[in-house]
Amino acid sequence: MSTEPVNVDEFEELARQALPRMYYDYIAGGAEDQHTLRQNIQAFCRITIQPRILVDVSKIDMSTTILGYRISAPIMVAPTGSHKLAYHEGELATARAAAAAKTIMVLSLASSYSMEEVASSCNAIRFFQLYVFKRRDVSTLLVQRAERFGYKAIVLTADTPRLGRREADIKNKMIAPPQKNLEGLLSVKVEVESDQGSLLESFVNEAFDPSLCWKDVAWLKSITSLPILIKGILTHEDAIKAVEVGVDGIIVSNHGARQLDFSPATVSALEEIVHAVKGKVPVLLDGGVRRGTDIFKALALGAQAVLVGRPIIYGLAAKGERGVRTVLEMLKNELEISMTLSGCPCIKDITRSHVRTNTHYDKLHSML
Ligand SMILES: Cc1cc2nc3c(=O)[nH]c(=O)nc-3n(C[C@H](O)[C@H](O)[C@H](O)COP(=O)(O)O)c2cc1C
Ligand SMILES: CCCCC(=O)C(=O)O
């Protein structure tokens, strides 16, 4: 029997075997009871796909355009920090795999390699994910560097005024991995006494600016000409505000369930946000995407694309660059077969009527 993984989930076990426990727990874990972590996956399971038959599906075109950039499929690489924990070539390998898949990589500010090193290692279309520090001058500098080094958009992560409570990290006394982008710019004193709990949490709580608010989007716009996406929107109220302050896109995200436990599963929040946005800006989604059918469902509910977080790191930990390539290929192949079997030759053919959410079935059951 082959031990090669046949789906994205199987990479998780390979990664678990390859990684020190502290790192695996950090990557895999969610906040507190991890209720939302499970729901991110389960909410997809409550949606059915309503296939159409006898459609010419001899050619499937998964390509799409995000902020004017053509990508081979609506599957992007989510910003995740510290790829060197998974593999020595870290984000350099991830970026090359994203380039091979002809998709967009969102580089985390908290990357192991610097944004300049990543930029010169590949020709992937790259966005830069920003955290705002109390030291605003440092964040300003990072945005300017991103613009100079060819990053095409700023993804402002807005769900992290402090780090969520990740109990495995507290128990493991998770380290605060070095962040190359901050070298020479920010030194934060975090206590290294052995009873301190998660040092990453201490770092974030020291360094990040919890006073960041809506008016600061104007500040961000004043320091860059790049388009700005807000990541971490989960309600129609905030989606409307985001459009009002003039962002260029929204990422529906609960940070992979690592911040507020009992925040909604992202795919269950998607539709109200899509309705509120009324097509004015693109809406993307991340959280729990593990199958081509998940991507199909998110697109049917109005997302323009999805981003994938943990599976990319699992691919990296298991097999380096090749692992990330395989993860992206698997998702693409699965999306292709989902589109074929549901009668959708192009991305725009995937409509709301191709899925049903469980409410339809609840109604049906109550009638029976
Ligand atoms: C190990 C890890 C590190 C992460 N680091 C960041 C980060 O630096 N910036 C950020 O905006 N989101 C970060 N995220 C959240 C991801 O961008 C994304 O929202 C989430 O992983 C999507 O869920 P998924 O892992 O189920 O695909 C991180 C997630 C993980 C698992
Ligand atoms: C400064 C590191 C933050 C990483 C992060 O966002 C996460 O672990 O979810």
mmCIF file of C-alpha atoms and ligand atoms in Angstrom:
data_model
loop_
_atom_site.group_PDB
_atom_site.id
_atom_site.type_symbol
_atom_site.label_atom_id
_atom_site.label_comp_id
_atom_site.label_asym_id
_atom_site.label_seq_id
_atom_site.Cartn_x
_atom_site.Cartn_y
_atom_site.Cartn_z
ATOM 1 C CA MET A 1 0.000 0.000 0.000
ATOM 2 C CA SER A 2 1.269 3.464 -0.872
ATOM 3 C CA THR A 3 1.895 5.843 1.976
ATOM 4 C CA GLU A 4 1.618 8.852 -0.328
ATOM 5 C CA PRO A 5 -1.187 11.087 0.893
ATOM 6 C CA VAL A 6 -4.288 11.101 -1.285
ATOM 7 C CA ASN A 7 -5.910 14.129 0.269
ATOM 8 C CA VAL A 8 -4.973 17.253 2.155
ATOM 9 C CA ASP A 9 -6.057 15.906 5.533
ATOM 10 C CA GLU A 10 -3.531 13.095 5.277
ATOM 11 C CA PHE A 11 -0.748 15.669 5.270
ATOM 12 C CA GLU A 12 -1.648 16.602 8.819
ATOM 13 C CA GLU A 13 -0.617 13.208 10.182
ATOM 14 C CA LEU A 14 2.652 13.298 8.215
ATOM 15 C CA ALA A 15 3.342 16.756 9.612
ATOM 16 C CA ARG A 16 2.553 15.600 13.126
ATOM 17 C CA GLN A 17 5.122 12.838 12.769
ATOM 18 C CA ALA A 18 7.711 15.215 11.313
ATOM 19 C CA LEU A 19 7.408 18.066 13.784
ATOM 20 C CA PRO A 20 8.438 18.584 17.392
ATOM 21 C CA ARG A 21 5.342 18.477 19.569
ATOM 22 C CA MET A 22 5.552 22.174 20.500
ATOM 23 C CA TYR A 23 5.470 23.252 16.872
ATOM 24 C CA TYR A 24 2.753 20.846 15.784
ATOM 25 C CA ASP A 25 0.533 21.946 18.668
ATOM 26 C CA TYR A 26 1.110 25.604 17.795
ATOM 27 C CA ILE A 27 0.197 25.092 14.149
ATOM 28 C CA ALA A 28 -2.758 22.765 14.646
ATOM 29 C CA GLY A 29 -4.269 24.391 17.695
ATOM 30 C CA GLY A 30 -7.133 26.796 18.176
ATOM 31 C CA ALA A 31 -8.313 29.005 21.021
ATOM 32 C CA GLU A 32 -9.627 27.681 24.350
ATOM 33 C CA ASP A 33 -12.130 24.807 23.861
ATOM 34 C CA GLN A 34 -11.445 24.764 20.116
ATOM 35 C CA HIS A 35 -15.176 24.790 19.435
ATOM 36 C CA THR A 36 -14.821 27.123 16.466
ATOM 37 C CA LEU A 37 -11.887 25.051 15.215
ATOM 38 C CA ARG A 38 -14.200 22.060 14.830
ATOM 39 C CA GLN A 39 -17.046 24.196 13.502
ATOM 40 C CA ASN A 40 -14.899 25.658 10.711
ATOM 41 C CA ILE A 41 -14.815 22.130 9.285
ATOM 42 C CA GLN A 42 -18.276 20.971 10.316
ATOM 43 C CA ALA A 43 -20.069 23.992 8.890
ATOM 44 C CA PHE A 44 -18.868 22.945 5.430
ATOM 45 C CA CYS A 45 -20.311 19.481 6.068
ATOM 46 C CA ARG A 46 -23.773 20.942 6.638
ATOM 47 C CA ILE A 47 -23.886 22.302 3.098
ATOM 48 C CA THR A 48 -24.905 20.082 0.197
ATOM 49 C CA ILE A 49 -24.037 20.578 -3.429
ATOM 50 C CA GLN A 50 -26.940 20.514 -5.901
ATOM 51 C CA PRO A 51 -25.432 19.199 -9.129
ATOM 52 C CA ARG A 52 -26.790 19.925 -12.590
ATOM 53 C CA ILE A 53 -26.522 17.173 -15.185
ATOM 54 C CA LEU A 54 -26.162 17.122 -18.937
ATOM 55 C CA VAL A 55 -24.004 20.217 -19.131
ATOM 56 C CA ASP A 56 -20.990 20.172 -21.467
ATOM 57 C CA VAL A 57 -18.107 19.797 -19.013
ATOM 58 C CA SER A 58 -15.490 18.640 -21.494
ATOM 59 C CA LYS A 59 -13.459 21.766 -20.632
ATOM 60 C CA ILE A 60 -13.162 23.126 -17.110
ATOM 61 C CA ASP A 61 -11.702 26.578 -16.533
ATOM 62 C CA MET A 62 -10.909 27.324 -12.885
ATOM 63 C CA SER A 63 -9.019 30.524 -13.537
ATOM 64 C CA THR A 64 -10.168 33.755 -11.956
ATOM 65 C CA THR A 65 -9.038 37.299 -11.238
ATOM 66 C CA ILE A 66 -8.382 38.801 -7.806
ATOM 67 C CA LEU A 67 -7.769 42.569 -7.655
ATOM 68 C CA GLY A 68 -6.861 42.370 -11.335
ATOM 69 C CA TYR A 69 -4.375 39.492 -10.946
ATOM 70 C CA ARG A 70 -5.099 36.358 -12.926
ATOM 71 C CA ILE A 71 -4.687 33.127 -10.964
ATOM 72 C CA SER A 72 -5.108 29.534 -12.103
ATOM 73 C CA ALA A 73 -7.777 28.726 -9.503
ATOM 74 C CA PRO A 74 -9.495 30.598 -6.665
ATOM 75 C CA ILE A 75 -7.189 29.069 -4.059
ATOM 76 C CA MET A 76 -4.657 31.343 -2.351
ATOM 77 C CA VAL A 77 -2.023 30.855 0.326
ATOM 78 C CA ALA A 78 -3.150 32.375 3.646
ATOM 79 C CA PRO A 79 -0.648 34.351 5.716
ATOM 80 C CA THR A 80 0.831 32.118 8.378
ATOM 81 C CA GLY A 81 3.881 32.973 10.468
ATOM 82 C CA SER A 82 7.207 31.220 10.998
ATOM 83 C CA HIS A 83 7.433 28.667 8.187
ATOM 84 C CA LYS A 84 10.926 27.720 9.313
ATOM 85 C CA LEU A 85 9.319 25.891 12.219
ATOM 86 C CA ALA A 86 8.034 23.487 9.576
ATOM 87 C CA TYR A 87 10.910 23.388 7.097
ATOM 88 C CA HIS A 88 14.342 24.986 6.870
ATOM 89 C CA GLU A 89 13.587 26.804 3.606
ATOM 90 C CA GLY A 90 10.433 28.201 5.128
ATOM 91 C CA GLU A 91 8.558 30.825 3.124
ATOM 92 C CA LEU A 92 11.058 30.589 0.251
ATOM 93 C CA ALA A 93 9.760 27.089 -0.457
ATOM 94 C CA THR A 94 6.142 28.113 0.088
ATOM 95 C CA ALA A 95 6.488 31.038 -2.304
ATOM 96 C CA ARG A 96 8.025 28.860 -5.015
ATOM 97 C CA ALA A 97 5.165 26.399 -4.662
ATOM 98 C CA ALA A 98 2.626 29.243 -4.917
ATOM 99 C CA ALA A 99 4.382 30.455 -8.062
ATOM 100 C CA ALA A 100 4.289 26.949 -9.553
ATOM 101 C CA ALA A 101 0.559 26.770 -8.833
ATOM 102 C CA LYS A 102 0.116 30.226 -10.419
ATOM 103 C CA THR A 103 -1.587 31.610 -7.394
ATOM 104 C CA ILE A 104 -1.221 34.415 -4.865
ATOM 105 C CA MET A 105 0.729 34.025 -1.659
ATOM 106 C CA VAL A 106 -0.082 36.301 1.245
ATOM 107 C CA LEU A 107 3.173 36.591 3.162
ATOM 108 C CA SER A 108 2.784 36.933 6.921
ATOM 109 C CA LEU A 109 4.521 39.841 8.578
ATOM 110 C CA ALA A 110 5.673 37.219 11.084
ATOM 111 C CA SER A 111 7.534 35.219 8.430
ATOM 112 C CA SER A 112 10.834 33.471 9.167
ATOM 113 C CA TYR A 113 12.450 34.844 5.989
ATOM 114 C CA SER A 114 12.304 38.551 5.241
ATOM 115 C CA MET A 115 9.926 39.951 2.667
ATOM 116 C CA GLU A 116 12.932 40.906 0.535
ATOM 117 C CA GLU A 117 14.284 37.339 0.600
ATOM 118 C CA VAL A 118 10.884 35.963 -0.360
ATOM 119 C CA ALA A 119 10.499 38.548 -3.130
ATOM 120 C CA SER A 120 13.797 37.606 -4.716
ATOM 121 C CA SER A 121 13.232 33.856 -4.436
ATOM 122 C CA CYS A 122 10.277 33.530 -6.791
ATOM 123 C CA ASN A 123 7.910 35.254 -9.171
ATOM 124 C CA ALA A 124 4.717 34.480 -7.272
ATOM 125 C CA ILE A 125 2.158 37.247 -7.009
ATOM 126 C CA ARG A 126 2.572 38.310 -3.398
ATOM 127 C CA PHE A 127 0.413 40.268 -0.961
ATOM 128 C CA PHE A 128 1.806 41.406 2.400
ATOM 129 C CA GLN A 129 -0.073 40.781 5.653
ATOM 130 C CA LEU A 130 0.253 43.527 8.213
ATOM 131 C CA TYR A 131 -0.035 43.631 11.970
ATOM 132 C CA VAL A 132 -0.024 47.084 13.477
ATOM 133 C CA PHE A 133 2.428 47.625 16.290
ATOM 134 C CA LYS A 134 2.304 50.135 19.115
ATOM 135 C CA ARG A 135 5.391 51.392 17.309
ATOM 136 C CA ARG A 136 3.444 52.670 14.309
ATOM 137 C CA ASP A 137 6.679 53.824 12.697
ATOM 138 C CA VAL A 138 7.731 50.164 12.406
ATOM 139 C CA SER A 139 4.475 49.183 10.703
ATOM 140 C CA THR A 140 4.824 52.161 8.353
ATOM 141 C CA LEU A 141 8.306 51.081 7.396
ATOM 142 C CA LEU A 142 7.152 47.524 6.737
ATOM 143 C CA VAL A 143 4.345 48.716 4.452
ATOM 144 C CA GLN A 144 6.793 50.884 2.528
ATOM 145 C CA ARG A 145 9.218 47.976 2.154
ATOM 146 C CA ALA A 146 6.401 45.737 0.925
ATOM 147 C CA GLU A 147 5.430 48.292 -1.688
ATOM 148 C CA ARG A 148 9.022 48.737 -2.800
ATOM 149 C CA PHE A 149 9.590 44.986 -3.114
ATOM 150 C CA GLY A 150 6.611 44.330 -5.352
ATOM 151 C CA TYR A 151 3.930 43.136 -2.956
ATOM 152 C CA LYS A 152 0.634 43.914 -4.662
ATOM 153 C CA ALA A 153 -1.705 44.486 -1.718
ATOM 154 C CA ILE A 154 -1.727 44.959 2.041
ATOM 155 C CA VAL A 155 -3.806 42.512 4.058
ATOM 156 C CA LEU A 156 -4.578 44.177 7.378
ATOM 157 C CA THR A 157 -5.281 41.524 9.992
ATOM 158 C CA ALA A 158 -7.812 43.088 12.309
ATOM 159 C CA ASP A 159 -8.750 40.252 14.651
ATOM 160 C CA THR A 160 -5.631 40.279 16.811
ATOM 161 C CA PRO A 161 -5.550 43.180 19.290
ATOM 162 C CA ARG A 162 -3.966 40.503 21.498
ATOM 163 C CA LEU A 163 -3.296 36.833 20.940
ATOM 164 C CA GLY A 164 -6.087 34.334 21.575
ATOM 165 C CA ARG A 165 -5.698 31.846 24.438
ATOM 166 C CA ARG A 166 -4.121 28.774 22.941
ATOM 167 C CA GLU A 167 -3.851 26.407 25.812
ATOM 168 C CA ALA A 168 -1.419 23.945 24.247
ATOM 169 C CA ASP A 169 0.984 26.845 23.668
ATOM 170 C CA ILE A 170 0.614 27.930 27.274
ATOM 171 C CA LYS A 171 1.381 24.394 28.489
ATOM 172 C CA ASN A 172 4.266 23.938 26.037
ATOM 173 C CA LYS A 173 5.693 27.388 26.821
ATOM 174 C CA MET A 174 5.669 28.085 23.095
ATOM 175 C CA ILE A 175 8.672 30.082 21.941
ATOM 176 C CA ALA A 176 8.408 33.436 20.156
ATOM 177 C CA PRO A 177 10.105 32.503 16.846
ATOM 178 C CA PRO A 178 12.464 35.060 15.299
ATOM 179 C CA GLN A 179 10.841 37.371 12.765
ATOM 180 C CA LYS A 180 13.266 38.435 10.092
ATOM 181 C CA ASN A 181 11.160 41.408 8.984
ATOM 182 C CA LEU A 182 11.579 42.977 12.400
ATOM 183 C CA GLU A 183 15.330 42.550 12.636
ATOM 184 C CA GLY A 184 16.903 45.760 13.871
ATOM 185 C CA LEU A 185 13.494 47.416 14.137
ATOM 186 C CA LEU A 186 11.686 46.087 17.134
ATOM 187 C CA SER A 187 13.030 44.433 20.193
ATOM 188 C CA VAL A 188 10.398 43.481 22.660
ATOM 189 C CA LYS A 189 11.269 42.257 26.093
ATOM 190 C CA VAL A 190 9.369 39.099 26.855
ATOM 191 C CA GLU A 191 9.869 37.343 30.112
ATOM 192 C CA VAL A 192 11.695 34.071 29.703
ATOM 193 C CA GLU A 193 11.073 32.681 33.137
ATOM 194 C CA SER A 194 10.039 29.071 32.950
ATOM 195 C CA ASP A 195 6.579 29.640 34.402
ATOM 196 C CA GLN A 196 5.630 32.233 31.817
ATOM 197 C CA GLY A 197 3.362 30.261 29.486
ATOM 198 C CA SER A 198 3.375 31.121 25.776
ATOM 199 C CA LEU A 199 6.176 33.507 24.897
ATOM 200 C CA LEU A 200 4.531 34.170 21.541
ATOM 201 C CA GLU A 201 1.487 35.401 23.415
ATOM 202 C CA SER A 202 3.664 37.644 25.598
ATOM 203 C CA PHE A 203 5.359 39.054 22.508
ATOM 204 C CA VAL A 204 2.087 39.838 20.748
ATOM 205 C CA ASN A 205 0.529 41.358 23.826
ATOM 206 C CA GLU A 206 3.572 43.590 24.300
ATOM 207 C CA ALA A 207 4.058 44.623 20.701
ATOM 208 C CA PHE A 208 0.669 44.773 18.941
ATOM 209 C CA ASP A 209 -1.453 47.886 19.149
ATOM 210 C CA PRO A 210 -4.815 47.086 20.722
ATOM 211 C CA SER A 211 -6.029 50.637 20.077
ATOM 212 C CA LEU A 212 -6.137 50.003 16.321
ATOM 213 C CA CYS A 213 -9.598 50.985 15.069
ATOM 214 C CA TRP A 214 -11.632 51.895 11.997
ATOM 215 C CA LYS A 215 -10.218 55.383 11.671
ATOM 216 C CA ASP A 216 -6.758 53.870 11.288
ATOM 217 C CA VAL A 217 -7.673 52.510 7.879
ATOM 218 C CA ALA A 218 -7.395 56.140 6.737
ATOM 219 C CA TRP A 219 -3.896 56.215 8.260
ATOM 220 C CA LEU A 220 -2.976 53.045 6.373
ATOM 221 C CA LYS A 221 -4.345 54.488 3.146
ATOM 222 C CA SER A 222 -2.284 57.627 3.733
ATOM 223 C CA ILE A 223 0.986 55.675 3.852
ATOM 224 C CA THR A 224 0.480 53.388 0.845
ATOM 225 C CA SER A 225 -0.996 53.383 -2.615
ATOM 226 C CA LEU A 226 -1.477 49.613 -2.535
ATOM 227 C CA PRO A 227 -4.984 48.165 -2.309
ATOM 228 C CA ILE A 228 -6.005 47.199 1.228
ATOM 229 C CA LEU A 229 -7.894 44.093 2.286
ATOM 230 C CA ILE A 230 -9.225 43.649 5.812
ATOM 231 C CA LYS A 231 -8.858 40.175 7.249
ATOM 232 C CA GLY A 232 -10.979 39.004 10.143
ATOM 233 C CA ILE A 233 -14.489 40.173 9.276
ATOM 234 C CA LEU A 234 -17.289 37.961 10.602
ATOM 235 C CA THR A 235 -20.398 40.164 10.652
ATOM 236 C CA HIS A 236 -22.417 42.175 8.153
ATOM 237 C CA GLU A 237 -22.022 45.228 10.417
ATOM 238 C CA ASP A 238 -18.251 45.185 10.036
ATOM 239 C CA ALA A 239 -18.469 44.348 6.345
ATOM 240 C CA ILE A 240 -20.530 47.507 5.791
ATOM 241 C CA LYS A 241 -18.013 49.571 7.790
ATOM 242 C CA ALA A 242 -15.151 48.135 5.771
ATOM 243 C CA VAL A 243 -16.820 49.191 2.536
ATOM 244 C CA GLU A 244 -17.573 52.627 4.010
ATOM 245 C CA VAL A 245 -13.936 53.262 4.957
ATOM 246 C CA GLY A 246 -12.932 52.320 1.442
ATOM 247 C CA VAL A 247 -11.098 49.021 1.639
ATOM 248 C CA ASP A 248 -10.514 47.103 -1.574
ATOM 249 C CA GLY A 249 -11.485 43.673 -0.300
ATOM 250 C CA ILE A 250 -12.664 41.669 2.673
ATOM 251 C CA ILE A 251 -11.396 38.395 4.036
ATOM 252 C CA VAL A 252 -13.996 36.539 6.062
ATOM 253 C CA SER A 253 -11.822 34.859 8.668
ATOM 254 C CA ASN A 254 -11.714 33.823 12.304
ATOM 255 C CA HIS A 255 -7.937 33.414 12.118
ATOM 256 C CA GLY A 256 -8.266 29.657 11.812
ATOM 257 C CA ALA A 257 -10.221 29.641 15.104
ATOM 258 C CA ARG A 258 -7.105 30.766 16.967
ATOM 259 C CA GLN A 259 -8.474 34.006 18.347
ATOM 260 C CA LEU A 260 -12.059 34.155 19.711
ATOM 261 C CA ASP A 261 -13.505 30.747 20.457
ATOM 262 C CA PHE A 262 -17.242 30.631 19.680
ATOM 263 C CA SER A 263 -16.858 33.093 16.876
ATOM 264 C CA PRO A 264 -18.859 31.747 13.927
ATOM 265 C CA ALA A 265 -17.520 29.204 11.500
ATOM 266 C CA THR A 266 -16.425 31.288 8.556
ATOM 267 C CA VAL A 267 -18.562 29.628 5.903
ATOM 268 C CA SER A 268 -21.666 30.184 8.033
ATOM 269 C CA ALA A 269 -20.886 33.924 8.251
ATOM 270 C CA LEU A 270 -20.114 34.258 4.559
ATOM 271 C CA GLU A 271 -23.509 34.808 3.031
ATOM 272 C CA GLU A 272 -24.634 37.678 5.286
ATOM 273 C CA ILE A 273 -21.362 39.419 4.517
ATOM 274 C CA VAL A 274 -21.702 38.883 0.782
ATOM 275 C CA HIS A 275 -25.225 40.356 0.914
ATOM 276 C CA ALA A 276 -24.052 43.364 2.923
ATOM 277 C CA VAL A 277 -21.174 44.077 0.553
ATOM 278 C CA LYS A 278 -23.456 44.018 -2.508
ATOM 279 C CA GLY A 279 -20.601 43.286 -4.890
ATOM 280 C CA LYS A 280 -18.780 46.540 -4.123
ATOM 281 C CA VAL A 281 -15.540 44.773 -3.181
ATOM 282 C CA PRO A 282 -14.367 41.168 -3.461
ATOM 283 C CA VAL A 283 -15.090 38.889 -0.520
ATOM 284 C CA LEU A 284 -12.601 36.105 0.211
ATOM 285 C CA LEU A 285 -12.802 33.430 2.893
ATOM 286 C CA ASP A 286 -10.472 31.279 4.940
ATOM 287 C CA GLY A 287 -10.909 28.714 7.703
ATOM 288 C CA GLY A 288 -11.393 24.974 7.425
ATOM 289 C CA VAL A 289 -10.937 24.678 3.663
ATOM 290 C CA ARG A 290 -9.681 21.115 3.162
ATOM 291 C CA ARG A 291 -11.481 19.867 0.035
ATOM 292 C CA GLY A 292 -12.351 21.034 -3.453
ATOM 293 C CA THR A 293 -15.985 20.704 -2.452
ATOM 294 C CA ASP A 294 -15.366 23.220 0.375
ATOM 295 C CA ILE A 295 -14.046 25.675 -2.193
ATOM 296 C CA PHE A 296 -17.027 25.042 -4.452
ATOM 297 C CA LYS A 297 -19.398 25.726 -1.525
ATOM 298 C CA ALA A 298 -17.647 28.966 -0.566
ATOM 299 C CA LEU A 299 -17.792 30.181 -4.159
ATOM 300 C CA ALA A 300 -21.476 29.258 -4.429
ATOM 301 C CA LEU A 301 -22.150 31.350 -1.319
ATOM 302 C CA GLY A 302 -20.451 34.336 -2.912
ATOM 303 C CA ALA A 303 -16.720 34.190 -2.127
ATOM 304 C CA GLN A 304 -14.382 35.151 -4.963
ATOM 305 C CA ALA A 305 -11.642 32.874 -3.658
ATOM 306 C CA VAL A 306 -10.517 31.012 -0.564
ATOM 307 C CA LEU A 307 -7.243 31.023 1.313
ATOM 308 C CA VAL A 308 -5.681 27.961 2.863
ATOM 309 C CA GLY A 309 -3.680 28.081 6.099
ATOM 310 C CA ARG A 310 -2.717 24.937 7.972
ATOM 311 C CA PRO A 311 -2.653 22.504 5.018
ATOM 312 C CA ILE A 312 0.103 24.581 3.428
ATOM 313 C CA ILE A 313 2.242 24.307 6.556
ATOM 314 C CA TYR A 314 1.494 20.591 6.855
ATOM 315 C CA GLY A 315 2.620 20.116 3.251
ATOM 316 C CA LEU A 316 5.771 22.070 4.008
ATOM 317 C CA ALA A 317 6.527 20.066 7.147
ATOM 318 C CA ALA A 318 5.905 16.738 5.432
ATOM 319 C CA LYS A 319 7.670 17.256 2.106
ATOM 320 C CA GLY A 320 9.026 20.803 1.788
ATOM 321 C CA GLU A 321 8.262 22.738 -1.390
ATOM 322 C CA ARG A 322 6.974 19.595 -3.097
ATOM 323 C CA GLY A 323 4.509 19.091 -0.255
ATOM 324 C CA VAL A 324 3.062 22.580 -0.673
ATOM 325 C CA ARG A 325 2.826 22.062 -4.421
ATOM 326 C CA THR A 326 0.988 18.797 -3.853
ATOM 327 C CA VAL A 327 -1.452 20.377 -1.393
ATOM 328 C CA LEU A 328 -2.300 23.123 -3.875
ATOM 329 C CA GLU A 329 -2.582 20.622 -6.741
ATOM 330 C CA MET A 330 -4.844 18.344 -4.721
ATOM 331 C CA LEU A 331 -7.201 21.201 -3.953
ATOM 332 C CA LYS A 332 -7.190 22.297 -7.573
ATOM 333 C CA ASN A 333 -7.850 18.779 -8.833
ATOM 334 C CA GLU A 334 -10.658 18.335 -6.349
ATOM 335 C CA LEU A 335 -12.231 21.658 -7.324
ATOM 336 C CA GLU A 336 -11.999 20.597 -10.952
ATOM 337 C CA ILE A 337 -13.834 17.347 -10.326
ATOM 338 C CA SER A 338 -16.449 19.130 -8.186
ATOM 339 C CA MET A 339 -17.107 21.584 -11.010
ATOM 340 C CA THR A 340 -17.245 18.780 -13.570
ATOM 341 C CA LEU A 341 -19.678 16.657 -11.592
ATOM 342 C CA SER A 342 -21.944 19.560 -10.712
ATOM 343 C CA GLY A 343 -22.180 20.947 -14.233
ATOM 344 C CA CYS A 344 -20.120 24.133 -13.807
ATOM 345 C CA PRO A 345 -17.470 24.529 -16.533
ATOM 346 C CA CYS A 346 -16.333 27.974 -15.310
ATOM 347 C CA ILE A 347 -16.044 29.704 -11.943
ATOM 348 C CA LYS A 348 -18.856 32.087 -12.853
ATOM 349 C CA ASP A 349 -21.156 29.120 -13.477
ATOM 350 C CA ILE A 350 -21.062 28.267 -9.753
ATOM 351 C CA THR A 351 -24.124 29.975 -8.303
ATOM 352 C CA ARG A 352 -26.109 30.127 -5.076
ATOM 353 C CA SER A 353 -28.516 27.579 -6.495
ATOM 354 C CA HIS A 354 -25.730 24.981 -6.590
ATOM 355 C CA VAL A 355 -25.727 24.625 -2.800
ATOM 356 C CA ARG A 356 -28.196 24.215 0.005
ATOM 357 C CA THR A 357 -27.464 25.075 3.589
ATOM 358 C CA ASN A 358 -28.846 22.901 6.364
ATOM 359 C CA THR A 359 -31.767 25.248 7.036
ATOM 360 C CA HIS A 360 -33.511 23.809 4.000
ATOM 361 C CA TYR A 361 -33.135 20.345 5.446
ATOM 362 C CA ASP A 362 -34.226 21.432 8.925
ATOM 363 C CA LYS A 363 -37.410 22.737 7.352
ATOM 364 C CA LEU A 364 -37.850 19.532 5.382
ATOM 365 C CA HIS A 365 -37.348 17.409 8.493
ATOM 366 C CA SER A 366 -39.868 19.406 10.475
ATOM 367 C CA MET A 367 -42.378 18.826 7.672
ATOM 368 C CA LEU A 368 -41.861 15.071 7.680
HETATM 369 C C1 LIG B 1 0.427 28.488 12.419
HETATM 370 C C2 LIG B 1 -0.448 29.621 11.982
HETATM 371 C C3 LIG B 1 0.081 30.895 11.915
HETATM 372 C C4 LIG B 1 -0.726 31.949 11.506
HETATM 373 N N1 LIG B 1 -0.155 33.184 11.382
HETATM 374 C C5 LIG B 1 -0.895 34.212 10.922
HETATM 375 C C6 LIG B 1 -0.299 35.470 10.700
HETATM 376 O O1 LIG B 1 0.889 35.664 10.924
HETATM 377 N N2 LIG B 1 -1.092 36.455 10.232
HETATM 378 C C7 LIG B 1 -2.420 36.277 9.964
HETATM 379 O O2 LIG B 1 -3.101 37.215 9.541
HETATM 380 N N3 LIG B 1 -2.998 35.076 10.128
HETATM 381 C C8 LIG B 1 -2.271 34.046 10.597
HETATM 382 N N4 LIG B 1 -2.860 32.814 10.724
HETATM 383 C C9 LIG B 1 -4.258 32.627 10.301
HETATM 384 C C10 LIG B 1 -4.353 32.252 8.804
HETATM 385 O O3 LIG B 1 -4.057 33.350 7.988
HETATM 386 C C11 LIG B 1 -5.751 31.786 8.408
HETATM 387 O O4 LIG B 1 -6.709 32.740 8.802
HETATM 388 C C12 LIG B 1 -6.135 30.424 8.971
HETATM 389 O O5 LIG B 1 -5.035 29.570 9.099
HETATM 390 C C13 LIG B 1 -7.176 29.781 8.061
HETATM 391 O O6 LIG B 1 -7.660 28.611 8.595
HETATM 392 P P1 LIG B 1 -7.124 27.140 8.188
HETATM 393 O O7 LIG B 1 -5.829 26.972 8.885
HETATM 394 O O8 LIG B 1 -8.205 26.267 8.724
HETATM 395 O O9 LIG B 1 -7.006 27.091 6.669
HETATM 396 C C14 LIG B 1 -2.092 31.741 11.159
HETATM 397 C C15 LIG B 1 -2.611 30.451 11.226
HETATM 398 C C16 LIG B 1 -1.813 29.395 11.616
HETATM 399 C C17 LIG B 1 -2.397 28.020 11.640
HETATM 400 C C1 LIG B 2 3.293 37.344 15.761
HETATM 401 C C2 LIG B 2 2.853 35.976 15.426
HETATM 402 C C3 LIG B 2 1.378 35.837 15.231
HETATM 403 C C4 LIG B 2 1.092 34.553 14.521
HETATM 404 C C5 LIG B 2 -0.358 34.296 14.398
HETATM 405 O O1 LIG B 2 -1.086 35.111 13.903
HETATM 406 C C6 LIG B 2 -0.905 33.042 14.840
HETATM 407 O O2 LIG B 2 -0.193 32.251 15.456
HETATM 408 O O3 LIG B 2 -2.109 32.822 14.627
#
